[in-house]
Amino acid sequence: MTQGDTIGAGPPAAAADPSGRAGAARRGRSTGLRTVATKDGWLRPEATRLPSLTGLRFPAALLVFLNHTGLPFPFLRLVKDDDAAMDWFDVTRNAGALGVTFFFVLSGFVLTWAVRETDTTRAFWRRRIVKIYPNYAITWGLAMVLFASAYTPTRTAVLNLLMVHVWVPKFDVFSSVNQPSWSLGCELLFYLSFPVLHKVFRRIRAGHLKYWISGVTAAIIATPFFTYLLLPDDPNFPGGLALGARASTNQYWFAYNFPPVRLLDFALGMLVAQAVLNGRWWNIGMIWSSLLLAGSYVWCSHVPFLYSQRSMTIIPIIFLIAAAATADAKNQFTLFRNRAMIWLGEVSFAFYLVHFVVLAYGRKWLGHTMYSVPQTVGIVLVEFTVALLVSWALYALIERPITHNWSKPRHPKAAAI
């Protein structure tokens, strides 16, 4: 696809729906937003904005925060009591993986749902880079200044700044500087791939989407099996034995961090969005989706490590995302579309990037002192508050104004198709 090609050309249902309902929806729109048919009714034109999915972003980021507060490593651990530390770790050990997978699937879903009919590849890439990189670079700088420069080689720091460190199968590289930053290296690949993937997926007949969704889901679920089968399981990745996580560095990196493998999550989100837009999705609702997700999270503690990180929660995640989008499209009530949750969702990207910096520096600033359970809870609440306030500042002072002012070229001709 060249830079002058358009990414979207209207709802994918328009060409594939033999009943003509999607085409009728397009002809009947009056607000400039897409109206899309589903099997059980018409979606509202306001469907291009999905406040519940915005609100759900913060619980996903919070899961990653809680996961990092529970890691029993010296550079993060605060609680003195060993039993309490392991009990909290047992509760939160898979929370980070769930949150990251949710974000990856959500990215593909939202970008497909809101694709602009006359958008160009260059314009799309520009918006995404302007959206993510300023906050990324700032939190990279904070981490380097506050703690990471003391043990991070220059080459690793530069790879991290360029968002390509996740391609290196060495734990001290793909998990360097600001630890959650590896996922942004995956997102970079997602954004680069989106125009091509969207062009390919739009050619899928609506009736065949279920086969594509099933195939990609199966590939995600099977990833740990083939990883354990084909890659050596020694030596264990650093800290893995202390966590009860049996996997070598190469196994962990390939199944969990390797961008082309995580591209499956993103592609699944795209396909599910297309199915919902075409009225080809079985919506079980947010309550059942949430219960299914909770049950799968409990199940994660009873399967081998890589399965808990990659496989167990993927199906509930796609059901929850699709249910939230459908509820928004039909203007139905959800717990996540109120003003507070939407605000939290808007600052969630900054929170995701800044929280580890706060946790790691907080442990460094406090020295080697260990604390009781009540003291630890108080410290974590303070760290959460600091991370949230810094995230708000990043969003208000950096992310929002830069996105507003730089998402489009200063000269209109530069954006011409």
mmCIF file of C-alpha atoms in Angstrom, residues 77-86 363 368-373 375-376:
data_model
loop_
_atom_site.group_PDB
_atom_site.id
_atom_site.type_symbol
_atom_site.label_atom_id
_atom_site.label_comp_id
_atom_site.label_asym_id
_atom_site.label_seq_id
_atom_site.Cartn_x
_atom_site.Cartn_y
_atom_site.Cartn_z
ATOM 1 C CA ARG A 77 8.716 -5.621 47.001
ATOM 2 C CA LEU A 78 7.648 -3.608 50.045
ATOM 3 C CA VAL A 79 5.960 -6.043 52.439
ATOM 4 C CA LYS A 80 8.129 -7.796 55.001
ATOM 5 C CA ASP A 81 5.959 -10.850 55.666
ATOM 6 C CA ASP A 82 6.824 -13.633 53.201
ATOM 7 C CA ASP A 83 3.409 -15.266 53.395
ATOM 8 C CA ALA A 84 1.631 -11.989 52.722
ATOM 9 C CA ALA A 85 3.950 -11.250 49.803
ATOM 10 C CA MET A 86 3.272 -14.619 48.176
ATOM 11 C CA ARG A 363 11.251 1.392 46.252
ATOM 12 C CA HIS A 368 15.902 -1.315 51.992
ATOM 13 C CA THR A 369 13.302 -0.975 54.729
ATOM 14 C CA MET A 370 10.478 -3.537 54.613
ATOM 15 C CA TYR A 371 7.002 -2.811 55.930
ATOM 16 C CA SER A 372 3.994 -4.377 57.578
ATOM 17 C CA VAL A 373 0.889 -5.198 55.528
ATOM 18 C CA GLN A 375 2.019 0.128 55.905
ATOM 19 C CA THR A 376 2.498 -1.495 52.510
#
